[in-house]
PDB file of C-alpha atoms in Angstrom:
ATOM      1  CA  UNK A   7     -16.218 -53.701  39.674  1.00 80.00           C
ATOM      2  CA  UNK A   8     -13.474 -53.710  37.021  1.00 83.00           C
ATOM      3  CA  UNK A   9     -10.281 -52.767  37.919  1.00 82.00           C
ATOM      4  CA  UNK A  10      -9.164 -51.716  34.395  1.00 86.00           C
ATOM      5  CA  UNK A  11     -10.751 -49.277  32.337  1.00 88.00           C
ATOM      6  CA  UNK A  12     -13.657 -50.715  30.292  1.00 90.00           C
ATOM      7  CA  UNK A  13     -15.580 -50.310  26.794  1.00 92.00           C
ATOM      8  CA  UNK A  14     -18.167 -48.832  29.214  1.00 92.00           C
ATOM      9  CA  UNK A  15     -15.890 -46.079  30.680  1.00 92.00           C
ATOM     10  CA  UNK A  16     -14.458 -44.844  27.103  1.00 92.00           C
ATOM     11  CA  UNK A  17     -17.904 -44.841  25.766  1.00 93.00           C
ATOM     12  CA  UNK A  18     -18.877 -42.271  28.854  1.00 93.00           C
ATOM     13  CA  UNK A  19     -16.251 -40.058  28.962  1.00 92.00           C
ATOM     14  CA  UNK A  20     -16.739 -40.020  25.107  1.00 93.00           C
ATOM     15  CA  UNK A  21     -20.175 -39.211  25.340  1.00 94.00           C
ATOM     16  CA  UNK A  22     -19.766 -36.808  28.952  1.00 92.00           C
ATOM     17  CA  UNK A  23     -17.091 -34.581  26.528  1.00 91.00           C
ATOM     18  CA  UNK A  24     -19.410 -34.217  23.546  1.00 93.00           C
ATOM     19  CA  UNK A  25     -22.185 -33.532  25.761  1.00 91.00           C
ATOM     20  CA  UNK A  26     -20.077 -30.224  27.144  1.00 87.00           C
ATOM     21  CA  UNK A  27     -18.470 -29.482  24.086  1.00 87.00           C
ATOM     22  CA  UNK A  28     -22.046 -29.216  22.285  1.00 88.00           C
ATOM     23  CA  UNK A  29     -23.880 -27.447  25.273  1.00 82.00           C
ATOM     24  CA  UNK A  30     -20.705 -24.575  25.226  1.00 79.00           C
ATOM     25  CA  UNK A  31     -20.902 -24.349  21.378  1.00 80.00           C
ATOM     26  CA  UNK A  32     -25.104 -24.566  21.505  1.00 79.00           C
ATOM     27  CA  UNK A  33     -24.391 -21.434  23.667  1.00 71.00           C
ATOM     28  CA  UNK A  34     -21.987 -19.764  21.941  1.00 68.00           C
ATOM     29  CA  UNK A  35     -23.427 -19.557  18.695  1.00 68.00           C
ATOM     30  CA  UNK A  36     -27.424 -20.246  19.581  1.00 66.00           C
ATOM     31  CA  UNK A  37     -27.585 -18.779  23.110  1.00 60.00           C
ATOM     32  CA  UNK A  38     -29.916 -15.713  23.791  1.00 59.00           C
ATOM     33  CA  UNK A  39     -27.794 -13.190  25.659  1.00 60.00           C
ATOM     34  CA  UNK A  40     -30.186 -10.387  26.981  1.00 66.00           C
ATOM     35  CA  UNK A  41     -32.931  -8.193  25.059  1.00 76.00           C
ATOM     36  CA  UNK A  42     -32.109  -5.066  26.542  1.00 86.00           C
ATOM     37  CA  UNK A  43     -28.804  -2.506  26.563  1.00 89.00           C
ATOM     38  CA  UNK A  44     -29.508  -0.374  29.368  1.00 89.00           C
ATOM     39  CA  UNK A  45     -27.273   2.856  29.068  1.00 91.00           C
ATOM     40  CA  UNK A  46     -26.855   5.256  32.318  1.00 89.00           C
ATOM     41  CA  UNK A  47     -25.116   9.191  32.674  1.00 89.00           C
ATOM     42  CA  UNK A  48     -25.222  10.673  35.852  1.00 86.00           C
ATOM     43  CA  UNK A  49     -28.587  12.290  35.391  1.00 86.00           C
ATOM     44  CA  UNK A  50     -30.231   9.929  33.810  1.00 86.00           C
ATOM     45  CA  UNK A  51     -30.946   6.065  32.655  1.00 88.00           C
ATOM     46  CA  UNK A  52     -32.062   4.813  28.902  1.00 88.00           C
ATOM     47  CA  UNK A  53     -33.059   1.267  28.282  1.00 88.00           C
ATOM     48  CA  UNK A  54     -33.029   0.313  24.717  1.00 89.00           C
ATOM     49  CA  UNK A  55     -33.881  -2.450  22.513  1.00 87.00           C
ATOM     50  CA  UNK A  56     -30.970  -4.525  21.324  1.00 86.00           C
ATOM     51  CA  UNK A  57     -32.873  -5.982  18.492  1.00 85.00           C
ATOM     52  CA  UNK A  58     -32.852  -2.926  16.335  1.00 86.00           C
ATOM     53  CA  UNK A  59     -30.497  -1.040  14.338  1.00 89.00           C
ATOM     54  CA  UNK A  60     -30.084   2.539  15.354  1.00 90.00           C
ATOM     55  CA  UNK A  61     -27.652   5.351  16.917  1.00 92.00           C
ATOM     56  CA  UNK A  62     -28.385   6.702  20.426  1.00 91.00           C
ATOM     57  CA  UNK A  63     -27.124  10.495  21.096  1.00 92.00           C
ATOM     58  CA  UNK A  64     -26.166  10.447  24.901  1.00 91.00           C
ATOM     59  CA  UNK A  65     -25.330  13.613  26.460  1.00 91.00           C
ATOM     60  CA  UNK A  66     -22.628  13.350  28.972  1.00 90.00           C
ATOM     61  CA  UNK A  67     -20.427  15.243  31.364  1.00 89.00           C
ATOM     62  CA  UNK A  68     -18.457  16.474  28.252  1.00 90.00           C
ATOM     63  CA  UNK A  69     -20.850  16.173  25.630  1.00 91.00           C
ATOM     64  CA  UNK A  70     -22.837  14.047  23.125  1.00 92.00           C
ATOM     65  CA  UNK A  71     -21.781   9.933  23.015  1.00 93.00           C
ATOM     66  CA  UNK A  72     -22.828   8.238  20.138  1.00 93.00           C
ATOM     67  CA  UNK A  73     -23.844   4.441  21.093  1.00 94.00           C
ATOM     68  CA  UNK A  74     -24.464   2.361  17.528  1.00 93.00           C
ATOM     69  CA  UNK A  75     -26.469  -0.782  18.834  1.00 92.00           C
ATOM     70  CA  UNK A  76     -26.912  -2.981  15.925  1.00 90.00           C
ATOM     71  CA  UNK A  77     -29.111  -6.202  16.160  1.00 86.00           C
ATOM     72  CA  UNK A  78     -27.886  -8.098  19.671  1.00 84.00           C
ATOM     73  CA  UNK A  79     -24.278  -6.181  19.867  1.00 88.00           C
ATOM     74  CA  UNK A  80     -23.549  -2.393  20.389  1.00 91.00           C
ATOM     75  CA  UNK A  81     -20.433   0.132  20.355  1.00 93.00           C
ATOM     76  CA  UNK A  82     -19.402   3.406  21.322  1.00 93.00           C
ATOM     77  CA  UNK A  83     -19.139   5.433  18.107  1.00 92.00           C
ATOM     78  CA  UNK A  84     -17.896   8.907  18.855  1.00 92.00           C
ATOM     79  CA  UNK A  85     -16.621  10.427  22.333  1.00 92.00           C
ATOM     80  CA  UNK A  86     -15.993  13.747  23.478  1.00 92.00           C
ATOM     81  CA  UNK A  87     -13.170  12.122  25.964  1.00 90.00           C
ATOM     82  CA  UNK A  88      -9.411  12.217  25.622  1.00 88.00           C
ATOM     83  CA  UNK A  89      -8.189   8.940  25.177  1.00 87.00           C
ATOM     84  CA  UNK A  90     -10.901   7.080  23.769  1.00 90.00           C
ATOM     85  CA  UNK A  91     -11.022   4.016  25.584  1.00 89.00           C
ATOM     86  CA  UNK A  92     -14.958   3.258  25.485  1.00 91.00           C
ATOM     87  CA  UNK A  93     -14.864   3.850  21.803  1.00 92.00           C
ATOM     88  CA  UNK A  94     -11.543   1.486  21.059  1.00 91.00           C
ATOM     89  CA  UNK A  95     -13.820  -1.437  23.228  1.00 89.00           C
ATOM     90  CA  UNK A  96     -15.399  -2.156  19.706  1.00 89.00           C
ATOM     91  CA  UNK A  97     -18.257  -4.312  19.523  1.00 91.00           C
ATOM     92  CA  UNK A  98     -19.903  -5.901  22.506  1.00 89.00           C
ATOM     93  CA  UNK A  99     -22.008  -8.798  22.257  1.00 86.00           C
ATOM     94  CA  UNK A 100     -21.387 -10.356  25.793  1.00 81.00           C
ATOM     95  CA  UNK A 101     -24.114  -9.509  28.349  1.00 80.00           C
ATOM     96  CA  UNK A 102     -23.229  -7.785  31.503  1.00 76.00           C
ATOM     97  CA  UNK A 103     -20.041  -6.979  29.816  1.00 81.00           C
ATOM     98  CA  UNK A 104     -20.000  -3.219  31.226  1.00 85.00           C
ATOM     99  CA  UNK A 105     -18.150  -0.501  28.596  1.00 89.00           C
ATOM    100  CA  UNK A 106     -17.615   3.006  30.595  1.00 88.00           C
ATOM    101  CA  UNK A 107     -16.612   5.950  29.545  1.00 89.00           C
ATOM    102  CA  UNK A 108     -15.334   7.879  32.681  1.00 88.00           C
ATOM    103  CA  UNK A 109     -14.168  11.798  31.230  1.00 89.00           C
ATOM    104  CA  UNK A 110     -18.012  11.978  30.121  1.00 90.00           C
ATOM    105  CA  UNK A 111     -19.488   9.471  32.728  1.00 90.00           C
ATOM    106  CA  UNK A 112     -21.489   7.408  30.019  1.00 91.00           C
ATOM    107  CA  UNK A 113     -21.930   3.719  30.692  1.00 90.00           C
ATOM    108  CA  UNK A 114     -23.958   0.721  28.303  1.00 91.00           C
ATOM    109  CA  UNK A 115     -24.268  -2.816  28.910  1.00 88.00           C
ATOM    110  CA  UNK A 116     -26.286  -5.800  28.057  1.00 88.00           C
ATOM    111  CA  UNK A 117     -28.703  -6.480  30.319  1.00 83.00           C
ATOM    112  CA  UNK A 118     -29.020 -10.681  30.669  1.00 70.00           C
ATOM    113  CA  UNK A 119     -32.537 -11.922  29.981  1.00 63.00           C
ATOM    114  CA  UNK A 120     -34.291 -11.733  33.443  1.00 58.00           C
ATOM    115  CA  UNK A 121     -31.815  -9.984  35.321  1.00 58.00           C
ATOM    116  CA  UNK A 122     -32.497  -6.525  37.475  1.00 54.00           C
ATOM    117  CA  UNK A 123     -30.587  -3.723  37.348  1.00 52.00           C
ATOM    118  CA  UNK A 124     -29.495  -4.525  41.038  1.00 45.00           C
ATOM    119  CA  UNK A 125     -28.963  -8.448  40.347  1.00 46.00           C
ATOM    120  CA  UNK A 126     -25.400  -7.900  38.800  1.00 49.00           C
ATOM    121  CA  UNK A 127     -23.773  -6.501  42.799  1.00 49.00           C
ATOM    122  CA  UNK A 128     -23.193  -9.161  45.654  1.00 51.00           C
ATOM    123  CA  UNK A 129     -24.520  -5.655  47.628  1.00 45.00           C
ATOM    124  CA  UNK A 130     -24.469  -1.744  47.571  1.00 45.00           C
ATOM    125  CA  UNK A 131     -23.750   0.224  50.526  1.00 48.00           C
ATOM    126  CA  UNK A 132     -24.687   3.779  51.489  1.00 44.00           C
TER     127      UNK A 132
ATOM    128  CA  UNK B  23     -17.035 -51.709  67.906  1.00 46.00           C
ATOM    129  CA  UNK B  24     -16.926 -54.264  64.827  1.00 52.00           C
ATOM    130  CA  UNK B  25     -15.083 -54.370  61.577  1.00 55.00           C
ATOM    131  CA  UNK B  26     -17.128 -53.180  59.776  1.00 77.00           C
ATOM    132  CA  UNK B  27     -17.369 -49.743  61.586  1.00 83.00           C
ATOM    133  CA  UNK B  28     -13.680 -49.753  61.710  1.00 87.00           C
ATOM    134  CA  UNK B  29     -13.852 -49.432  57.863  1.00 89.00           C
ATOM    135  CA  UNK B  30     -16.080 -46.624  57.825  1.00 92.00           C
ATOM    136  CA  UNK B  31     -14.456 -44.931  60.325  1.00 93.00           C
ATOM    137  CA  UNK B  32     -10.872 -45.688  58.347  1.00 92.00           C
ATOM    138  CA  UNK B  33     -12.349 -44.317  55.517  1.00 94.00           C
ATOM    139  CA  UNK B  34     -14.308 -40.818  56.796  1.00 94.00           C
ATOM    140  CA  UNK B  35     -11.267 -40.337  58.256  1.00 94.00           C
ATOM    141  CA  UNK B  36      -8.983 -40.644  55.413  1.00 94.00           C
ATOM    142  CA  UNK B  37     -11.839 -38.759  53.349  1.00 94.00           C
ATOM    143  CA  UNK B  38     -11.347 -35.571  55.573  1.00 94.00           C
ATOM    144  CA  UNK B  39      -7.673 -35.872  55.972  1.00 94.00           C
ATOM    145  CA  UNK B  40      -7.650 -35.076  52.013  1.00 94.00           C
ATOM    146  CA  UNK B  41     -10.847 -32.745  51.920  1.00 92.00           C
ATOM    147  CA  UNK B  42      -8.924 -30.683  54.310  1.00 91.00           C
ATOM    148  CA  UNK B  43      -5.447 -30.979  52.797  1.00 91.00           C
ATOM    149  CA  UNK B  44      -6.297 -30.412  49.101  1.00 88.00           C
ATOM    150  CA  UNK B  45      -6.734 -27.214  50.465  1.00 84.00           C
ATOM    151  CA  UNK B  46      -3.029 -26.618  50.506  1.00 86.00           C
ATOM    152  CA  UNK B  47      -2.621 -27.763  47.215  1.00 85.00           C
ATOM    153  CA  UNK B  48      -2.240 -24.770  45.005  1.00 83.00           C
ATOM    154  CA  UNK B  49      -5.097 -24.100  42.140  1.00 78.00           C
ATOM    155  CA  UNK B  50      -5.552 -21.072  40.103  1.00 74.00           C
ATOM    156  CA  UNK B  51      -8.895 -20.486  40.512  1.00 69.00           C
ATOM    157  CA  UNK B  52      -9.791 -20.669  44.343  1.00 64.00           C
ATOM    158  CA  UNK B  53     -12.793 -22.564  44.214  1.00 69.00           C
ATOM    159  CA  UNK B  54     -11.873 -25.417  42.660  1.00 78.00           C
ATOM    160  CA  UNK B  55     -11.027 -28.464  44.187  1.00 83.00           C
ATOM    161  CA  UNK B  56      -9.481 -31.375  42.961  1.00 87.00           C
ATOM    162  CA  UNK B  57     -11.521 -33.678  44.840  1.00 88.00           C
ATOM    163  CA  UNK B  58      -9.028 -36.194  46.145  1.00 91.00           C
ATOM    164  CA  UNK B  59     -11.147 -36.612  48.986  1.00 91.00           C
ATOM    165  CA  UNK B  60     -13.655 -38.445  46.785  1.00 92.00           C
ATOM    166  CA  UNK B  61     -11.336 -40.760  45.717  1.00 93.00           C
ATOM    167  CA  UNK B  62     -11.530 -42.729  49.359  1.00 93.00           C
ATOM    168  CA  UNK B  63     -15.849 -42.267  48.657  1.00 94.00           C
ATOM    169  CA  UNK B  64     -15.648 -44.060  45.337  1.00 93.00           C
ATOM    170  CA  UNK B  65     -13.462 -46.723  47.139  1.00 93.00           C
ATOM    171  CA  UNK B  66     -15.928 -47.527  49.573  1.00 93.00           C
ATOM    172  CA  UNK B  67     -18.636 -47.882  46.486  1.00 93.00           C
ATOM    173  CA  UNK B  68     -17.216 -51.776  46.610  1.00 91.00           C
ATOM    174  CA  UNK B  69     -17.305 -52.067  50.525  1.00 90.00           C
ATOM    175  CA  UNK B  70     -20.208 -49.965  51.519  1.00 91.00           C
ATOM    176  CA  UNK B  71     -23.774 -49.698  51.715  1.00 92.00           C
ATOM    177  CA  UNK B  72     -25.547 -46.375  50.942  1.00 93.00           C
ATOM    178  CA  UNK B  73     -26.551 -46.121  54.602  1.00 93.00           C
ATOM    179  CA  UNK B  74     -22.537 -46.055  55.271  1.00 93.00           C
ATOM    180  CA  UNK B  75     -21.672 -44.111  52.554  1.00 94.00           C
ATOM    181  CA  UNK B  76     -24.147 -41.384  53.171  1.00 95.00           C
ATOM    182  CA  UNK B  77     -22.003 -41.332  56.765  1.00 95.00           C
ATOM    183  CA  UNK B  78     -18.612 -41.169  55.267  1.00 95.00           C
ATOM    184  CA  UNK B  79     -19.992 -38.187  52.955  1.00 95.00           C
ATOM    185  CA  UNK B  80     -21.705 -36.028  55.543  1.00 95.00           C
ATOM    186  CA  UNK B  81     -18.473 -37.017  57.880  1.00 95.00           C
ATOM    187  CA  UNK B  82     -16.314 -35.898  55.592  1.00 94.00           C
ATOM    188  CA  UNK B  83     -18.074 -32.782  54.204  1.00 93.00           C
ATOM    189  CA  UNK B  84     -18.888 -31.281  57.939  1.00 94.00           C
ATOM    190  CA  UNK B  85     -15.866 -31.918  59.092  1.00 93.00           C
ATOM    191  CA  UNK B  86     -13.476 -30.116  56.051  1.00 91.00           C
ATOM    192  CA  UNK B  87     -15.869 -26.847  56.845  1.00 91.00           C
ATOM    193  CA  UNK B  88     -15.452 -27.077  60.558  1.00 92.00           C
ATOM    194  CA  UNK B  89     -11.772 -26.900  59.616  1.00 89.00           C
ATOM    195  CA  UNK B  90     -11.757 -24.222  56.911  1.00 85.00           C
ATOM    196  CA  UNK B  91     -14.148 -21.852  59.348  1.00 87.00           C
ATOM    197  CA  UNK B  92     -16.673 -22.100  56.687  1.00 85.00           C
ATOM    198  CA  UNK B  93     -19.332 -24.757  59.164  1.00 85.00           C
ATOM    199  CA  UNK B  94     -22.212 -22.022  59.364  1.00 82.00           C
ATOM    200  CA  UNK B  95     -22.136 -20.346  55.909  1.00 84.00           C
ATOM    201  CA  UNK B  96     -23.708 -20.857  52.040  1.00 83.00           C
ATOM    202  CA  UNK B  97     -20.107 -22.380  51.004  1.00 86.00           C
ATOM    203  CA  UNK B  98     -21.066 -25.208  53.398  1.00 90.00           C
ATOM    204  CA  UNK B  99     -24.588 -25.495  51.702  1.00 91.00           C
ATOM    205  CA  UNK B 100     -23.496 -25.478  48.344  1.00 89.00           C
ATOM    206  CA  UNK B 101     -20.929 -28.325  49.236  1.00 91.00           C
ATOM    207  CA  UNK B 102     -23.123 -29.983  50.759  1.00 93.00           C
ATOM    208  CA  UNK B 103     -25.728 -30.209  47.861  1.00 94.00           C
ATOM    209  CA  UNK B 104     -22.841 -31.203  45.894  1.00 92.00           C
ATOM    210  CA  UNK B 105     -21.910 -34.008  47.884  1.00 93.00           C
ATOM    211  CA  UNK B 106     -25.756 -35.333  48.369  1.00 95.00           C
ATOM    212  CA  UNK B 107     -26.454 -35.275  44.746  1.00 95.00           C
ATOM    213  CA  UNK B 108     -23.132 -36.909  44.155  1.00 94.00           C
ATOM    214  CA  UNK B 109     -24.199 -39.887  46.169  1.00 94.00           C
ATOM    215  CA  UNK B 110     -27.710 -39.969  45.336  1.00 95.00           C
ATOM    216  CA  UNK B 111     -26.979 -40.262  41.816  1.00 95.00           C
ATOM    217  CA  UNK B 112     -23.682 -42.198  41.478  1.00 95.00           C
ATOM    218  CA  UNK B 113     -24.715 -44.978  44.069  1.00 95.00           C
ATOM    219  CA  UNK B 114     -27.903 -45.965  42.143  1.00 95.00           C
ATOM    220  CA  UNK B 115     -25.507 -45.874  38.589  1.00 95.00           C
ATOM    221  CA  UNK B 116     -22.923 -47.729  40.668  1.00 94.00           C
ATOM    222  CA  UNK B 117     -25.776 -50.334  41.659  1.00 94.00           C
ATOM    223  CA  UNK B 118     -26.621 -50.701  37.773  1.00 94.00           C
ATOM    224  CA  UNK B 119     -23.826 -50.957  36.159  1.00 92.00           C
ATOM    225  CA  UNK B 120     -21.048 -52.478  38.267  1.00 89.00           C
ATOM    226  CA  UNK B 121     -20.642 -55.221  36.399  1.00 90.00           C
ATOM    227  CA  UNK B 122     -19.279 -53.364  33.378  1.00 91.00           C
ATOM    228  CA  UNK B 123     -17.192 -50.199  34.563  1.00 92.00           C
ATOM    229  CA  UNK B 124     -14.502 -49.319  36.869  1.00 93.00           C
ATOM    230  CA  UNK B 125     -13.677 -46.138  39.059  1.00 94.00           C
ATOM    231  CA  UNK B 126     -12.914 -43.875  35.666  1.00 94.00           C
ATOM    232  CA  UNK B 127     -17.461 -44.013  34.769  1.00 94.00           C
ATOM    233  CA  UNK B 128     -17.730 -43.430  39.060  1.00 93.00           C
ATOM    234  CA  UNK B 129     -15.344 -40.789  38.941  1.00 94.00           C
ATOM    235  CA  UNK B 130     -17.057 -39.200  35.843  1.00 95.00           C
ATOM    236  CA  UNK B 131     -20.606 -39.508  37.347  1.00 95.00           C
ATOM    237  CA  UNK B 132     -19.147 -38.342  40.937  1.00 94.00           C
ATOM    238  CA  UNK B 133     -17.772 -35.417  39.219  1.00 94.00           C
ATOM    239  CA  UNK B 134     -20.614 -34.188  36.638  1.00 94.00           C
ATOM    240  CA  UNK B 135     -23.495 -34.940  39.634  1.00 94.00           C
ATOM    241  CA  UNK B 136     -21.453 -32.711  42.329  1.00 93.00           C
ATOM    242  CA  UNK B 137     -20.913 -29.828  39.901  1.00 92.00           C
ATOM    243  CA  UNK B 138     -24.297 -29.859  39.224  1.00 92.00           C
ATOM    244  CA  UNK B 139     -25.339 -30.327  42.722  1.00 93.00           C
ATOM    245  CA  UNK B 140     -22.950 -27.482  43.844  1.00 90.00           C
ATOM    246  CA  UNK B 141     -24.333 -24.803  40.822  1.00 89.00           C
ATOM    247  CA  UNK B 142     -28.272 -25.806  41.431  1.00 89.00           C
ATOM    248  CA  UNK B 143     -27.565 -24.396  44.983  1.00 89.00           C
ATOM    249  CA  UNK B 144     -25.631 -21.895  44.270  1.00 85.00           C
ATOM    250  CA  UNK B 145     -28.524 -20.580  41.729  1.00 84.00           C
ATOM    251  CA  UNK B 146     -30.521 -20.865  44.914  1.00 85.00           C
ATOM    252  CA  UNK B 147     -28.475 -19.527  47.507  1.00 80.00           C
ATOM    253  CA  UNK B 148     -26.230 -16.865  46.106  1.00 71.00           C
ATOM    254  CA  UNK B 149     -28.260 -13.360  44.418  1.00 61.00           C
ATOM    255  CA  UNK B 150     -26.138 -13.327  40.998  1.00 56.00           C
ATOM    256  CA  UNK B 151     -26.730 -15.875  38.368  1.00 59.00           C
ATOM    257  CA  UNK B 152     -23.241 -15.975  37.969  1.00 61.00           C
ATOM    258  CA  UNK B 153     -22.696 -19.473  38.712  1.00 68.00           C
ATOM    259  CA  UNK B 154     -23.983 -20.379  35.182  1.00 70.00           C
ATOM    260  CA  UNK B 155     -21.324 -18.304  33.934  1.00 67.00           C
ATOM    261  CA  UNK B 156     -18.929 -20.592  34.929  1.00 74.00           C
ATOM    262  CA  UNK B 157     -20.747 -23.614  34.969  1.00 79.00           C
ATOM    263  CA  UNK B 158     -19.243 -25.148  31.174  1.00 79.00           C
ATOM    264  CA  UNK B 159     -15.539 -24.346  32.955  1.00 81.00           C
ATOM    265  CA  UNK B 160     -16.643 -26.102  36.344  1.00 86.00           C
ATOM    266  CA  UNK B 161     -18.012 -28.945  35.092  1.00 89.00           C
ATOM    267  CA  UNK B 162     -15.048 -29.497  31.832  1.00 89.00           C
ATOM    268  CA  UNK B 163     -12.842 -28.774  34.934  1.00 90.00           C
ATOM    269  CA  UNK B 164     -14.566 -31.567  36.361  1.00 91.00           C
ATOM    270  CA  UNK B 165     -14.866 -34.063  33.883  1.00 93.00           C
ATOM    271  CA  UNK B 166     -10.696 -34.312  34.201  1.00 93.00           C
ATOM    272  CA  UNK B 167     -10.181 -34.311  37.679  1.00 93.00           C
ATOM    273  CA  UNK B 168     -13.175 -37.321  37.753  1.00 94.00           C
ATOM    274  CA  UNK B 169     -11.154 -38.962  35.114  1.00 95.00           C
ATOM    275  CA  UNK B 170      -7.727 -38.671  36.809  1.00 94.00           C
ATOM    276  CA  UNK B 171      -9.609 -39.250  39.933  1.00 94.00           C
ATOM    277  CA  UNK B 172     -11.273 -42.616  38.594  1.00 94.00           C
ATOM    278  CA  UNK B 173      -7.585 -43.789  37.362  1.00 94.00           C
ATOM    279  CA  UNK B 174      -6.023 -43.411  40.620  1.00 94.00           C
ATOM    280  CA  UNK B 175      -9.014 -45.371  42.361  1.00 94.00           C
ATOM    281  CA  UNK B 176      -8.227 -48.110  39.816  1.00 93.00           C
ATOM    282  CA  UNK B 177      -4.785 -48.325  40.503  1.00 93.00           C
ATOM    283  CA  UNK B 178      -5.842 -48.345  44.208  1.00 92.00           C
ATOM    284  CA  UNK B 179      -8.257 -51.006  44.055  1.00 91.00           C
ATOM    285  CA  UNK B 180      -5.950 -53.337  41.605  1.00 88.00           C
ATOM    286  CA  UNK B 181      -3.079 -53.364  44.146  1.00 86.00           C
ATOM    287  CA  UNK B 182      -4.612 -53.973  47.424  1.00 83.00           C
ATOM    288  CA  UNK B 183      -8.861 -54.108  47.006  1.00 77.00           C
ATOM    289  CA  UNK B 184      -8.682 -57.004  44.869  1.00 71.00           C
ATOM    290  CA  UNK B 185      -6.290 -59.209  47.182  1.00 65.00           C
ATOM    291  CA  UNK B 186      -7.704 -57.796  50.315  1.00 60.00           C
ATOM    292  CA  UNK B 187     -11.402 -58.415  49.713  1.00 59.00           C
ATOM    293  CA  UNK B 188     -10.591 -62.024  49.105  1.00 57.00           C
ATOM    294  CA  UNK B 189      -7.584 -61.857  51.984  1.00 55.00           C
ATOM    295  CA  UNK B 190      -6.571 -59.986  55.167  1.00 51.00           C
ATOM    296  CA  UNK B 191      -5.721 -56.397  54.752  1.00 47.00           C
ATOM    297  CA  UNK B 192      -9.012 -54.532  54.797  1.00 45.00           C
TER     298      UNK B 192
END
């Protein structure tokens, strides 16, 4: 064993870094996220297809939500609520990345490839 | 009891000295570690045989969970994992390549093998996926601490390994 650092060492933590650096930007830019947006109101629960390029009309507590999903990302177009805040979230391309819009009790989300519904809690109670 | 089990005794019980004090050490996310209680392991790569090693680990690893409260829960699993995969893989790399690296490629290996020990059982024993989430941070995370890790361990070995495997002190 060499007490110094050797050719051998710089060579591995060269080729340990590029190896993580690659696999986070293989990921980021290559990296399936989820195939489904599953938006919920309290009545009722729509699952839609992220690959596609359309405008859902979700009636809320308030009124109608418009949800643009467009090819793997989706927004909150219009609002009947107050301040806005689903609708200022912008574009969401994250899975599991939850946008909610309280006043009118709308939620969307990517659903990751594989997951259940119930998979995203450590546990529900009742 | 003969010198040689002094050693391994010396060193599990150095090992879990630091696995349970580098829980005092302040880290912004709370579960990492900076694994300072490795660097005693990777010292007794050079003394050890796998049989002893394997000891020192499990020592080490039972004993920092019967002091954190954790003994009898899936933290002590996943750490566990971590730590078997970590010797599993880094003593057969350690066995190959000795010749040409020093504690910085142990560290590296001992770092990369127990993060990926530590998320394949989390995958297994926790219900969310969410370990993969934060697997590129853990093991980047990891790679560093190895490194730093791996250059303590050399200065370690160069001032008293190299004079005391040919002399008195060990």
């Amino acid at each position: 064993m060499k007490s110094n650092a050797t050719l051998f060492d710089l060579f591995l933590t060269g080729a340990l870094v590029i190896c993580v650096v690659s696999l986070f930007f293989l990921k980021l830019f290559f990296g399936k996220n989820g195939s489904t947006i599953l938006i919920q109101t309290s009545k009722d629960k729509f699952a839609y297809s992220i690959d596609q390029k359309i405008v859902a009309d979700i009636s809320g507590d308030l009124g109608l939500t418009k949800i643009e999903i467009d090819n793997g990302k989706f927004r909150f177009l219009e609002s009947p609520c107050k301040n806005k805040n689903c609708v200022n979230s912008g574009w969401i391309r994250s899975a599991n990345f939850p946008v909610v819009c309280l006043p009118n009790r709308v939620s969307a989300y990517i659903m990751k490839e594989g997951d259940k519904d119930a998979s995203l809690y450590d546990g529900v109670t009742r | 009891m003969n010198g040689s089990n002094n050693k391994i005794a010396l060193f599990a019980g150095l090992s879990s000295f630091l696995a349970v004090f580098e829980n005092f050490i302040p880290i912004p996310v709370p579960f990492l570690r900076i694994g300072i209680s490795n660097i005693p392991v990777s010292l007794g790569f050079v003394l050890f045989n796998f049989k002893e090693l394997l000891f020192i680990v499990l020592f080490k690893t039972i004993f920092s969970h019967l002091f954190r409260g954790t003994l009898f829960s899936y933290v002590f699993l996943i750490a566990l994992s971590g730590n078997l995969l970590f010797i599993f893989i880094t003593f057969p790399f350690y066995q190959i390549f000795k010749k040409r690296i020093s504690f910085i490629s142990l560290g590296l290996i001992g770092a990369v093998s127990h993060n990926l020990g530590q998320i394949f059982a989390s995958l297994i024993f926790l219900p969310a996926k969410s370990a993969l989430l934060i697997g590129y941070f853990i093991i980047s995370i990891g790679l560093i601490f190895g490194f730093a890790n791996g250059y303590i361990c050399n200065i370690v070995y160069r001032k008293f390994f190299t004079r005391a495997l040919y002399g008195q002190v060990v």
